[in-house]
PDB file of C-alpha atoms and ligand atoms in Angstrom:
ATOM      1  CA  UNK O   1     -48.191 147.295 279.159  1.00 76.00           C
ATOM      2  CA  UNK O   2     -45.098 147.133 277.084  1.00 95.00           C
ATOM      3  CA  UNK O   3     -45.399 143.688 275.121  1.00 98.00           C
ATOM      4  CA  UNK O   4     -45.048 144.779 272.126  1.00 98.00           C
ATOM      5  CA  UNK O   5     -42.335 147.898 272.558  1.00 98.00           C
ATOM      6  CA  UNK O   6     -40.750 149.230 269.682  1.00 97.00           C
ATOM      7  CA  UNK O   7     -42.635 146.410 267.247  1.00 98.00           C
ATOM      8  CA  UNK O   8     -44.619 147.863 264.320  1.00 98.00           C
ATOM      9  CA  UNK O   9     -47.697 145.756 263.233  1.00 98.00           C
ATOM     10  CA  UNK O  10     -49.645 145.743 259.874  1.00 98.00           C
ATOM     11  CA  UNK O  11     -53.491 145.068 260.532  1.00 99.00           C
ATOM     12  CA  UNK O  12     -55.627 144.621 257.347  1.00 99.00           C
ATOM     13  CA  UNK O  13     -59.595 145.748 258.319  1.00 98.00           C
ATOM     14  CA  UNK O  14     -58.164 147.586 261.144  1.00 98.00           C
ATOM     15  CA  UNK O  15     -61.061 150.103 260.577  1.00 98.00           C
ATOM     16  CA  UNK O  16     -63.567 148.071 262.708  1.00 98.00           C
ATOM     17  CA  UNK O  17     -64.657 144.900 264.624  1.00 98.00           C
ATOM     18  CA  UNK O  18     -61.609 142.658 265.726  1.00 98.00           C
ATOM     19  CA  UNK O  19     -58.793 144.419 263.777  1.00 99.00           C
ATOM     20  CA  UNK O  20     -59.936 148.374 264.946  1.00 98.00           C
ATOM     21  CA  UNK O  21     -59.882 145.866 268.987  1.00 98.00           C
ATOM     22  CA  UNK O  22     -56.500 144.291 268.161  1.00 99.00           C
ATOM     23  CA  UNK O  23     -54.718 147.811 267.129  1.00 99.00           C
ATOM     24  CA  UNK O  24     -56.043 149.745 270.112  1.00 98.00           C
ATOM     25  CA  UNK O  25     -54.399 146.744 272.735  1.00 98.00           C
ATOM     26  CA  UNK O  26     -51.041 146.945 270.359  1.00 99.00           C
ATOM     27  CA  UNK O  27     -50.186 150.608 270.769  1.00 98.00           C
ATOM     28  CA  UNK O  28     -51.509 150.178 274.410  1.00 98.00           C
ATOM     29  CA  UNK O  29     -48.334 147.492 274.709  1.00 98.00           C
ATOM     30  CA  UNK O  30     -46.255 149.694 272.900  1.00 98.00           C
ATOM     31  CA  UNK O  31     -46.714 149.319 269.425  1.00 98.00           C
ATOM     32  CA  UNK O  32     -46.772 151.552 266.157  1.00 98.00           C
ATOM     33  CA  UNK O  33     -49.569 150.036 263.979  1.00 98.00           C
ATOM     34  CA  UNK O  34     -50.599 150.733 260.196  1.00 98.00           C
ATOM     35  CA  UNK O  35     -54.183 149.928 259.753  1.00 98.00           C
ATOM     36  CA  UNK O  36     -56.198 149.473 257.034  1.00 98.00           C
ATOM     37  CA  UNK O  37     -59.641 149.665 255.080  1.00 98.00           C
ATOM     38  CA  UNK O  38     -61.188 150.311 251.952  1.00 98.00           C
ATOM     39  CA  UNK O  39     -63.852 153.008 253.700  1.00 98.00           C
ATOM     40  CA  UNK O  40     -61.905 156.350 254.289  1.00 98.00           C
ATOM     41  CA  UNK O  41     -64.306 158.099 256.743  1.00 98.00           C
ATOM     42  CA  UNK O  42     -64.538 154.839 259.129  1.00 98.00           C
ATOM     43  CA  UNK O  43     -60.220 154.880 259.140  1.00 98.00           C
ATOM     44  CA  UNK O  44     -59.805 158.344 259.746  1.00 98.00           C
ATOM     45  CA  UNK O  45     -62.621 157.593 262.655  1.00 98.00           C
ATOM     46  CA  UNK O  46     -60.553 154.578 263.714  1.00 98.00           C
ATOM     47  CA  UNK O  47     -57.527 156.450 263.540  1.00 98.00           C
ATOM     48  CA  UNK O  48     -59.201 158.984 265.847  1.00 98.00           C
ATOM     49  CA  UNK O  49     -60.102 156.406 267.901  1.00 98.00           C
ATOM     50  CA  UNK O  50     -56.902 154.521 268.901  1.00 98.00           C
ATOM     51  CA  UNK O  51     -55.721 158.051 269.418  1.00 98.00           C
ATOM     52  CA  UNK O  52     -51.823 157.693 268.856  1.00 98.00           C
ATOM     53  CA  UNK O  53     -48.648 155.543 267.338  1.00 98.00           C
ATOM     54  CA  UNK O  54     -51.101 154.417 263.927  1.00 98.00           C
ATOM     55  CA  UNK O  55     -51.192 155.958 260.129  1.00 98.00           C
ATOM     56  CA  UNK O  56     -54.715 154.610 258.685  1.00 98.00           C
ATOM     57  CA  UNK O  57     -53.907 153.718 254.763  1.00 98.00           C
ATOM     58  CA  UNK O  58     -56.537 153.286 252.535  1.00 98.00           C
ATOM     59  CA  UNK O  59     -56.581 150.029 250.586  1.00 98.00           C
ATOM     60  CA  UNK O  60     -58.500 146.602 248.926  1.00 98.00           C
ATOM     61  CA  UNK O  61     -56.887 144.070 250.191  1.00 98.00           C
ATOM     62  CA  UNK O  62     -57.656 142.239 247.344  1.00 98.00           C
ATOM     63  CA  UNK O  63     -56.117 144.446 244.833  1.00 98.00           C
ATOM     64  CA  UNK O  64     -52.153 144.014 244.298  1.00 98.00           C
ATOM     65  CA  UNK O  65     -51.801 147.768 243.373  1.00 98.00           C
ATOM     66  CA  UNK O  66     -53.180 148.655 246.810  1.00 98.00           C
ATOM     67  CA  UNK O  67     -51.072 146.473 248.368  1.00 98.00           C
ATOM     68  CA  UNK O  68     -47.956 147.634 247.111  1.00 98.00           C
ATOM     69  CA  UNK O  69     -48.894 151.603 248.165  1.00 98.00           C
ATOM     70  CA  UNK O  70     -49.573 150.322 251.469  1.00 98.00           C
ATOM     71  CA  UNK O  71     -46.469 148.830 251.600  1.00 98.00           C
ATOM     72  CA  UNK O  72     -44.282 151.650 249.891  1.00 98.00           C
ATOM     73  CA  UNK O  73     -45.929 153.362 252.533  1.00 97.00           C
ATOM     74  CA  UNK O  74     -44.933 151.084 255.355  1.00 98.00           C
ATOM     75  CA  UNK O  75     -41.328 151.475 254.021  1.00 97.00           C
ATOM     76  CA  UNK O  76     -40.963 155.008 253.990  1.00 96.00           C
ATOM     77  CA  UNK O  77     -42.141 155.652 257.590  1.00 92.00           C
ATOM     78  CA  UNK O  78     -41.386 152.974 259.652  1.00 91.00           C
ATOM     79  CA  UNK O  79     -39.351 150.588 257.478  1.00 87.00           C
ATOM     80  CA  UNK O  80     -39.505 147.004 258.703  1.00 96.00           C
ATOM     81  CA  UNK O  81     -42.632 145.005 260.462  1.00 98.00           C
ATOM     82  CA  UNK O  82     -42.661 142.717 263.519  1.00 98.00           C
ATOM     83  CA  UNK O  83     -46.139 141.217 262.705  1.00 99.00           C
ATOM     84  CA  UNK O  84     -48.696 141.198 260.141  1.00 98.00           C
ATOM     85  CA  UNK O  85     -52.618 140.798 260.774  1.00 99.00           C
ATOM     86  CA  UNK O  86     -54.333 139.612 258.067  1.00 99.00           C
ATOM     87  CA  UNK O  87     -57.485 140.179 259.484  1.00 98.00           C
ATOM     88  CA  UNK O  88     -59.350 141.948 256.712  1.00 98.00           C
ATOM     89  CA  UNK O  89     -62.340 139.437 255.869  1.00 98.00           C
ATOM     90  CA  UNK O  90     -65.978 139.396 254.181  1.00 98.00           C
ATOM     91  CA  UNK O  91     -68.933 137.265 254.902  1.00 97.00           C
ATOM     92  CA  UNK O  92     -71.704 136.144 253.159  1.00 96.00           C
ATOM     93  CA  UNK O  93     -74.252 133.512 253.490  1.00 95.00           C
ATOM     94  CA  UNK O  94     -75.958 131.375 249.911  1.00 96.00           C
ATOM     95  CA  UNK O  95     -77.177 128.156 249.716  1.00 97.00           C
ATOM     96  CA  UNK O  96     -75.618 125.396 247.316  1.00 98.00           C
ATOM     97  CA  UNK O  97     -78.715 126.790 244.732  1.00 98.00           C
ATOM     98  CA  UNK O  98     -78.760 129.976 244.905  1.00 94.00           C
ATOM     99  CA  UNK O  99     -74.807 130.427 244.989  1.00 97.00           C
ATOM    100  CA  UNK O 100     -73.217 132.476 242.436  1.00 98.00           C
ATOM    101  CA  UNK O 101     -69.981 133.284 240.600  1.00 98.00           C
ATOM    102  CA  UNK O 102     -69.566 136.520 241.868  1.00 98.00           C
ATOM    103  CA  UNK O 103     -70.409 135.379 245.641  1.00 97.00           C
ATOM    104  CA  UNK O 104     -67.598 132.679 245.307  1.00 98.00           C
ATOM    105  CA  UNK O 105     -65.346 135.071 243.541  1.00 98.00           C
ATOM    106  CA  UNK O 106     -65.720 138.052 245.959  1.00 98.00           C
ATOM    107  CA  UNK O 107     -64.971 135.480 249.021  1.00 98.00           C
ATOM    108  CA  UNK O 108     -62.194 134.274 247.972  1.00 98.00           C
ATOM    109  CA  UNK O 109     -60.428 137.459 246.060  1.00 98.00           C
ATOM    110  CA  UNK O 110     -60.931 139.193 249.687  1.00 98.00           C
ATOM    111  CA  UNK O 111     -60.617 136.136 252.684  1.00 98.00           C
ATOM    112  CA  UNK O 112     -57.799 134.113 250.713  1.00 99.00           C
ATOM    113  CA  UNK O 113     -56.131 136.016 247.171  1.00 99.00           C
ATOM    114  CA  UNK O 114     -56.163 139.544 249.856  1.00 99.00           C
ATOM    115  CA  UNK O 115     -54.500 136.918 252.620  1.00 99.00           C
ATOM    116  CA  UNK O 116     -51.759 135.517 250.935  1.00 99.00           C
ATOM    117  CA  UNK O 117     -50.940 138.592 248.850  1.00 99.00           C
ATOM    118  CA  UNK O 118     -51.104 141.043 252.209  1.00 99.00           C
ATOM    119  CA  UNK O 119     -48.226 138.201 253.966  1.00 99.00           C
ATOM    120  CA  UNK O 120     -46.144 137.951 250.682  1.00 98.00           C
ATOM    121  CA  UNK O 121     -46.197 141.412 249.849  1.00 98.00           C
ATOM    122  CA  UNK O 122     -44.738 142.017 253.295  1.00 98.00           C
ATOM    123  CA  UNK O 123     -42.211 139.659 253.709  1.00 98.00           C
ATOM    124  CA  UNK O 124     -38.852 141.839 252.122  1.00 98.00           C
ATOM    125  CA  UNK O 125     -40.052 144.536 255.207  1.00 98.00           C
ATOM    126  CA  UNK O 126     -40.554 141.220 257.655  1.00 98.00           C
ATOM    127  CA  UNK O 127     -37.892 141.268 260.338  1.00 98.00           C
ATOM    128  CA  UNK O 128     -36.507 137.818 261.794  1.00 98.00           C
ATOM    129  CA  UNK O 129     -38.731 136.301 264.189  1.00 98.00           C
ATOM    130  CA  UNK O 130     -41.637 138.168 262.828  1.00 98.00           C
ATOM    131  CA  UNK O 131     -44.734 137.092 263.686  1.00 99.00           C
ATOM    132  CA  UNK O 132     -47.593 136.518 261.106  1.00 99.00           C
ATOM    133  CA  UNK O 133     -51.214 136.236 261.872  1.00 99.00           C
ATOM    134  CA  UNK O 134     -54.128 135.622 259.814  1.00 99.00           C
ATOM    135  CA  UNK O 135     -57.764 135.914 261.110  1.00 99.00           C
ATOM    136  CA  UNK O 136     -59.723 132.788 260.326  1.00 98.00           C
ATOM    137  CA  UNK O 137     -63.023 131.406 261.839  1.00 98.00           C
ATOM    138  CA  UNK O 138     -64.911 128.849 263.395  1.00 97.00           C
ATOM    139  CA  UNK O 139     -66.332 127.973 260.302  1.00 96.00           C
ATOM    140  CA  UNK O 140     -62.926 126.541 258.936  1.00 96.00           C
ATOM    141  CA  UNK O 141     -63.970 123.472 261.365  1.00 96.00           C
ATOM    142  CA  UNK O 142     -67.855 123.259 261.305  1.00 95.00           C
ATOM    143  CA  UNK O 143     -70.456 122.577 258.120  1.00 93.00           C
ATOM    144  CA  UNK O 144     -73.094 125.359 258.713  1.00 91.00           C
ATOM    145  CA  UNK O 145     -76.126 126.065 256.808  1.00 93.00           C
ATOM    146  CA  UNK O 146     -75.665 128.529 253.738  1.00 95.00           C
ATOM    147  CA  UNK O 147     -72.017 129.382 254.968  1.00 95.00           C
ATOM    148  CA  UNK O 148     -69.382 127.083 253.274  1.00 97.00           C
ATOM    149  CA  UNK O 149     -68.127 128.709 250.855  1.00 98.00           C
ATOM    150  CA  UNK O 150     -66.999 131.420 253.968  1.00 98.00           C
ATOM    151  CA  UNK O 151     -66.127 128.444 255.425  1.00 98.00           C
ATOM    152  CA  UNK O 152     -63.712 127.083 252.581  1.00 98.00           C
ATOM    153  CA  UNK O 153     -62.127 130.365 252.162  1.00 98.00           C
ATOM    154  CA  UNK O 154     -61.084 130.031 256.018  1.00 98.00           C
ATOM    155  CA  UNK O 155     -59.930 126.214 255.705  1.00 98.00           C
ATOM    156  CA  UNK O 156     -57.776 127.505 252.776  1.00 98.00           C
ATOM    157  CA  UNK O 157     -55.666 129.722 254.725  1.00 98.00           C
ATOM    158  CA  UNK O 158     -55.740 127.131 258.136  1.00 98.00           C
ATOM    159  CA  UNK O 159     -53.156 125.577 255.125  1.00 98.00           C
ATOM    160  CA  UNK O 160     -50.922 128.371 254.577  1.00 98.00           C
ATOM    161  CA  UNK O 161     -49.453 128.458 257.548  1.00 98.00           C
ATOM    162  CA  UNK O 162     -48.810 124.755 257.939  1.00 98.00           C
ATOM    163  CA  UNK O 163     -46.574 126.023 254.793  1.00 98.00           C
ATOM    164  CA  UNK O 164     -45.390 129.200 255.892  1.00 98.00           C
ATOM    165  CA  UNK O 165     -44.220 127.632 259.293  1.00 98.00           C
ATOM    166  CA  UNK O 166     -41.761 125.484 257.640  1.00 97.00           C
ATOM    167  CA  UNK O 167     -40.852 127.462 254.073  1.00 98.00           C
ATOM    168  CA  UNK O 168     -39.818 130.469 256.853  1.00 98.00           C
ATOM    169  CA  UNK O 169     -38.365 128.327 259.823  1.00 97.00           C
ATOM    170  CA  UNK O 170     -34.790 129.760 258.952  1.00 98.00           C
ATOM    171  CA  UNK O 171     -35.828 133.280 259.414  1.00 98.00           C
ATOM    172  CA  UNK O 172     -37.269 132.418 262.702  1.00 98.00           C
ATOM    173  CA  UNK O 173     -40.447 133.963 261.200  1.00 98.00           C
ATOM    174  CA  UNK O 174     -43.793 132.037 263.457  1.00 98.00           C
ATOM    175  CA  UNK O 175     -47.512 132.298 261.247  1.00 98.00           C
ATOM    176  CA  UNK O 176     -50.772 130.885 262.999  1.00 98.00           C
ATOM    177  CA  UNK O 177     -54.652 131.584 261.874  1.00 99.00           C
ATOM    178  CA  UNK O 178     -56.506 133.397 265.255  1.00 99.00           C
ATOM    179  CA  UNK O 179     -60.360 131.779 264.878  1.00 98.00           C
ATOM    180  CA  UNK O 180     -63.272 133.594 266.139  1.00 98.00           C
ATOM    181  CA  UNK O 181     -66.595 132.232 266.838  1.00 97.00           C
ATOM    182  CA  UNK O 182     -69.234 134.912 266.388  1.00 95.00           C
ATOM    183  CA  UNK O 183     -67.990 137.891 268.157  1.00 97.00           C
ATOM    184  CA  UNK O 184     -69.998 140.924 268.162  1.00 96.00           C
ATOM    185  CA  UNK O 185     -69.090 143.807 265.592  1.00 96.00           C
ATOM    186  CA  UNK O 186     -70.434 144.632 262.334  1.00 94.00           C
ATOM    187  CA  UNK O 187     -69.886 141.785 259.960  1.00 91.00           C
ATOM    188  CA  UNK O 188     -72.177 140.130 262.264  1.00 89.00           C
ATOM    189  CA  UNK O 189     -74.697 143.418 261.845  1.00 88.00           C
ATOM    190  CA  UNK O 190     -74.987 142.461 257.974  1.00 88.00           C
ATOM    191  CA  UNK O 191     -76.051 138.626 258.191  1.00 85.00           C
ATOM    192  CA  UNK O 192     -79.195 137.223 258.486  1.00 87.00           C
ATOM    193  CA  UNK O 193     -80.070 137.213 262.135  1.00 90.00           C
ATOM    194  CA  UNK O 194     -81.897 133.447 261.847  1.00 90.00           C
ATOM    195  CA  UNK O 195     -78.495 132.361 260.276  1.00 85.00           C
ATOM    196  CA  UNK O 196     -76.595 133.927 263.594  1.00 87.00           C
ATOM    197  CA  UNK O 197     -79.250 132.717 266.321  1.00 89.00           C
ATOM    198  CA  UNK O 198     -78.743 129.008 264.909  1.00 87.00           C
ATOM    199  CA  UNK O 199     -75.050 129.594 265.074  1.00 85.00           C
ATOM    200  CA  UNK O 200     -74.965 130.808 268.664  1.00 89.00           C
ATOM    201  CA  UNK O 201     -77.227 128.155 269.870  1.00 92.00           C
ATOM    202  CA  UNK O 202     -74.245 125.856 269.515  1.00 91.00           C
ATOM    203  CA  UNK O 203     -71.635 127.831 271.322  1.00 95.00           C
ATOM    204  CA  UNK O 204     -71.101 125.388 274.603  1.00 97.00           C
ATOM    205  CA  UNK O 205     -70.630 129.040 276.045  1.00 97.00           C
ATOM    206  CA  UNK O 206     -74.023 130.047 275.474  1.00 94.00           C
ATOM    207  CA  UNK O 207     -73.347 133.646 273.972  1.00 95.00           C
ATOM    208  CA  UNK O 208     -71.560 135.693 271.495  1.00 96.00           C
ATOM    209  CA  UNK O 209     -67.504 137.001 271.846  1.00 98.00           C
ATOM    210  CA  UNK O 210     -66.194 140.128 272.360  1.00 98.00           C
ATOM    211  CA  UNK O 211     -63.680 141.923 270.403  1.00 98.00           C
ATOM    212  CA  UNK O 212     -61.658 142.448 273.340  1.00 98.00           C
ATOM    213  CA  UNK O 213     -61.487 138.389 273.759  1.00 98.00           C
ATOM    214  CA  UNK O 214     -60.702 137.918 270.570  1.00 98.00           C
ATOM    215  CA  UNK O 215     -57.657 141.328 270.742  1.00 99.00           C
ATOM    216  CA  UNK O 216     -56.069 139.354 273.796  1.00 98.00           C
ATOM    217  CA  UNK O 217     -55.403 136.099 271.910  1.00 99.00           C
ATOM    218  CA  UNK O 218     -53.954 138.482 268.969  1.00 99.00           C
ATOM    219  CA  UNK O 219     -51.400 140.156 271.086  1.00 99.00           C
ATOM    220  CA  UNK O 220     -50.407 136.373 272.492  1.00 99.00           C
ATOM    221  CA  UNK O 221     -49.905 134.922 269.151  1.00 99.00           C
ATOM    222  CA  UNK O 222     -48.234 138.931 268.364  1.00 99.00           C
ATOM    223  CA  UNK O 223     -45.970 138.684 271.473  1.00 98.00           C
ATOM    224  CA  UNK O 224     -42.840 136.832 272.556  1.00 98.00           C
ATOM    225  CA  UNK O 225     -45.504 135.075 275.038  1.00 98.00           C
ATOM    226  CA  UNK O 226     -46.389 132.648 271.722  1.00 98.00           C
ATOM    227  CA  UNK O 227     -42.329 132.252 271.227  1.00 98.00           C
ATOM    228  CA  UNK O 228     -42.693 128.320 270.540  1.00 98.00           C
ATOM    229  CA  UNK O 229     -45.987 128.437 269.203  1.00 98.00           C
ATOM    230  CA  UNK O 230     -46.111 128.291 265.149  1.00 98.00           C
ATOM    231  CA  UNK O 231     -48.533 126.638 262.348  1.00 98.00           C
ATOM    232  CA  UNK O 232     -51.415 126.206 264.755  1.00 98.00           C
ATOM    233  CA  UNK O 233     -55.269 127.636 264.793  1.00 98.00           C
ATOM    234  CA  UNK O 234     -56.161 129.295 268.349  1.00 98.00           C
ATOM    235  CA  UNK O 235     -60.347 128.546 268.358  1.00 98.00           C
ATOM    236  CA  UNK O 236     -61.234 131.565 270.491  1.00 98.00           C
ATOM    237  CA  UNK O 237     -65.071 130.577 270.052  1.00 98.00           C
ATOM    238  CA  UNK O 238     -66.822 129.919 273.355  1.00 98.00           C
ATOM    239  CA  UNK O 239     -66.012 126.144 272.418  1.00 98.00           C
ATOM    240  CA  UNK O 240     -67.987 125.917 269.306  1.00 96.00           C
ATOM    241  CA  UNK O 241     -64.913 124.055 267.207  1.00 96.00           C
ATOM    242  CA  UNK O 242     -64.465 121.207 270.007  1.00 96.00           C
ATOM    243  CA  UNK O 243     -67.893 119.932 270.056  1.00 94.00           C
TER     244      UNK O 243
HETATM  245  N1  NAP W 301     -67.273 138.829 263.879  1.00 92.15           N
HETATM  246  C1  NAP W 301     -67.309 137.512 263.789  1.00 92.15           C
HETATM  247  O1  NAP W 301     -68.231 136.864 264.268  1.00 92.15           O
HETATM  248  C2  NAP W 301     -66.190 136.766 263.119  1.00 92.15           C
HETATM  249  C3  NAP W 301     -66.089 135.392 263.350  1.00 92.15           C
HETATM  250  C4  NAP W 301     -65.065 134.673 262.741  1.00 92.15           C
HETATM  251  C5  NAP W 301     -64.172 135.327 261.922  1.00 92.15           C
HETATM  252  N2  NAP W 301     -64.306 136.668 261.696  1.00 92.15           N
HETATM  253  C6  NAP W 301     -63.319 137.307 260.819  1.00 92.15           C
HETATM  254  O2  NAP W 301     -62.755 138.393 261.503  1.00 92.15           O
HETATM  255  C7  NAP W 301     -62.239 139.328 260.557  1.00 92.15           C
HETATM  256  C8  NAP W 301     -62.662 140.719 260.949  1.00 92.15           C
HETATM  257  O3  NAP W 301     -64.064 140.784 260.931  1.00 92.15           O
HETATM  258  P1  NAP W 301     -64.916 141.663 261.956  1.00 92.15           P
HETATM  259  O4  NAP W 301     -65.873 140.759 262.604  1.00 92.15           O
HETATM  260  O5  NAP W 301     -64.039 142.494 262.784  1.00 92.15           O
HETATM  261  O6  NAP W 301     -65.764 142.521 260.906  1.00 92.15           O
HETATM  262  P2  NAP W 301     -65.874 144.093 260.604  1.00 92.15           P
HETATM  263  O7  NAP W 301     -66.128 144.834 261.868  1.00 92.15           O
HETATM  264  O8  NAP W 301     -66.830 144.162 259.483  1.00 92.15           O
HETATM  265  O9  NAP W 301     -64.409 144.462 260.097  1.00 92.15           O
HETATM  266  C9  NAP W 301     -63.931 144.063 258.855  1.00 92.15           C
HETATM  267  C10 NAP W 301     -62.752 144.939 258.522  1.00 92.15           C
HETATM  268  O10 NAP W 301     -62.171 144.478 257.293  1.00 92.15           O
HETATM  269  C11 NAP W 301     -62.151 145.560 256.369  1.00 92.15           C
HETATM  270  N3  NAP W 301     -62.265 144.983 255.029  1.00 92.15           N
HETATM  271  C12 NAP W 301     -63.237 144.199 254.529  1.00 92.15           C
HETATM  272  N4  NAP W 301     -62.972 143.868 253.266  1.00 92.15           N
HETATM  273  C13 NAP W 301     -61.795 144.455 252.959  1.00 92.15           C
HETATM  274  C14 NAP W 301     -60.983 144.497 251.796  1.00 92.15           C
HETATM  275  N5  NAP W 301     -61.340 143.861 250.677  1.00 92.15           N
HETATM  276  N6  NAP W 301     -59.832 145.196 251.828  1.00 92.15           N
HETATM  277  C15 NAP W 301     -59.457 145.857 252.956  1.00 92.15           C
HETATM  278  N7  NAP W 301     -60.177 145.848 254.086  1.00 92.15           N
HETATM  279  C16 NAP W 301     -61.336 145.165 254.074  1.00 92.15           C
HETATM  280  C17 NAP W 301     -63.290 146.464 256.794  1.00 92.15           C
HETATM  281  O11 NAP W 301     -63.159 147.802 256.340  1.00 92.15           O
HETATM  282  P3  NAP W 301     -63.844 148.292 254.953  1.00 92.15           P
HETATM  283  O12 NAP W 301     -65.198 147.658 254.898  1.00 92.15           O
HETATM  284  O13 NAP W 301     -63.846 149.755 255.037  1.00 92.15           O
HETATM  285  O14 NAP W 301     -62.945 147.766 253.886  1.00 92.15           O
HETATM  286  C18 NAP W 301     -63.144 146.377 258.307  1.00 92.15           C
HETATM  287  O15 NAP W 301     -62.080 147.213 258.734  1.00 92.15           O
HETATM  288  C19 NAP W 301     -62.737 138.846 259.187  1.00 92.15           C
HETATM  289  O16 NAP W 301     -61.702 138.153 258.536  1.00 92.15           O
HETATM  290  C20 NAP W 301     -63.859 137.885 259.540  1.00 92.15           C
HETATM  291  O17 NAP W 301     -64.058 136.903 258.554  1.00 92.15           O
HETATM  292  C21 NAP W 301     -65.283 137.400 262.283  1.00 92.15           C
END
């Protein structure tokens, strides 16, 4: 129960799903958590929700300006940060001809500009030995109908922390991407539910995650538990990436 005392975690898309899981199990272990959205009625009900030790801040992960208010915000309360979640995502599906500028340009402003921007914007607060982790997906490692360009915007980041683990090796500072296979929560709600039965037929598992799975494996790669574990992907996806 006390894995996490005394840390204070960022989670981006805290408001819901995986995130709104992880930040619950944090303050359980002892955390104090910042989440975030862009929605303010489902953060103040998220808020609500994990009941204690958490300020909701409203934000677009994808917009610099927001970024820096959630930070000042960080800075004036708490100060510094043990670990960052990048966890705030978007998904889509199109198929190579019916694709379109703005579906490749809202993917990628939210799962990989609102990434990298979230972890640098964060790093003066970052204590050493800080522990960074960015949600990716299943798709980063599999070619699925209609869903590559989700997919590329998950591969890209599977990159930045190959980078991240050696640019901050001197400040002790650990970054890994946490991959879910389908997991049940909203984002899953809003796709097309041929798309998702085709995807879950080829889960070695033979059924969808839960948010609480996927929460677990956070607080390892959050935790002193993951203390010589840096730069990897941890699948957490029934088995769907190994096959
Ligand atoms: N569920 C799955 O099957 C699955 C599988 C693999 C990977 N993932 C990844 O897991 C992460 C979390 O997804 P989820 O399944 O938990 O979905 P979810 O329940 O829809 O949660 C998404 C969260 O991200 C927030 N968000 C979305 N866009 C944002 C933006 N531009 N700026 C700030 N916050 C934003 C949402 O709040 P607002 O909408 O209010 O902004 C919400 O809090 C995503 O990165 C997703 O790609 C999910």
């Amino acid at each position: 129960m006390d894995k996490l005392q005394g840390k204070v975690a960022v989670i981006t898309g805290g408001s819901s799903g995986i995130g709104l899981a992880a930040a619950k199990l944090f303050v359980a272990e002892g955390a104090y958590v910042f989440i975030t959205g862009r929605r303010q009625k489902e953060l103040d009900e998220a808020v609500r929700a994990i009941g204690g030790n958490v300020t909701g801040i409203r934000g677009d992960v994808a917009n610099l300006d927001d970024l820096d208010r959630l930070y000042e915000s960080v800075s004036s309360t708490a100060r510094r940060i043990d670990i960052v979640f990048a966890n705030a995502g978007i998904a889509e599906f199109a198929t190579l001809d019916n694709i379109t500028e703005a579906h490749f340009d809202k993917l990628f402003s939210t799962n990989v500009k609102g990434v990298l921007f979230t972890v640098q914007k964060a790093l003066p607060l970052l204590n050493n030995g800080a522990s960074i982790i960015l949600t990716g997906s299943v798709a980063s490692a599999k070619g699925t109908h209609a869903f590559w360009v989700y997919g590329a915007t998950k591969a890209a980041i599977r990159n930045f922390v190959r980078g991240w683990t050696v640019e901050l090796k001197d400040r002790g500072i650990r970054s890994n991407v946490l991959s879910p296979g389908p997991i049940d929560t909203p984002i899953i709600d809003q796709q097309p539910p041929d798309a998702i039965a085709r995807i879950l037929s080829t889960i070695p598992m033979g059924r969808m995650g839960q948010v609480d799975e996927v929460a677990k494996a956070a607080l390892f790669l959050a935790s002193d538990d993951s203390s010589f574990v840096t730069g990897i992907e941890l699948f957490v996806d029934g088995g769907r990436a190994q096959i």
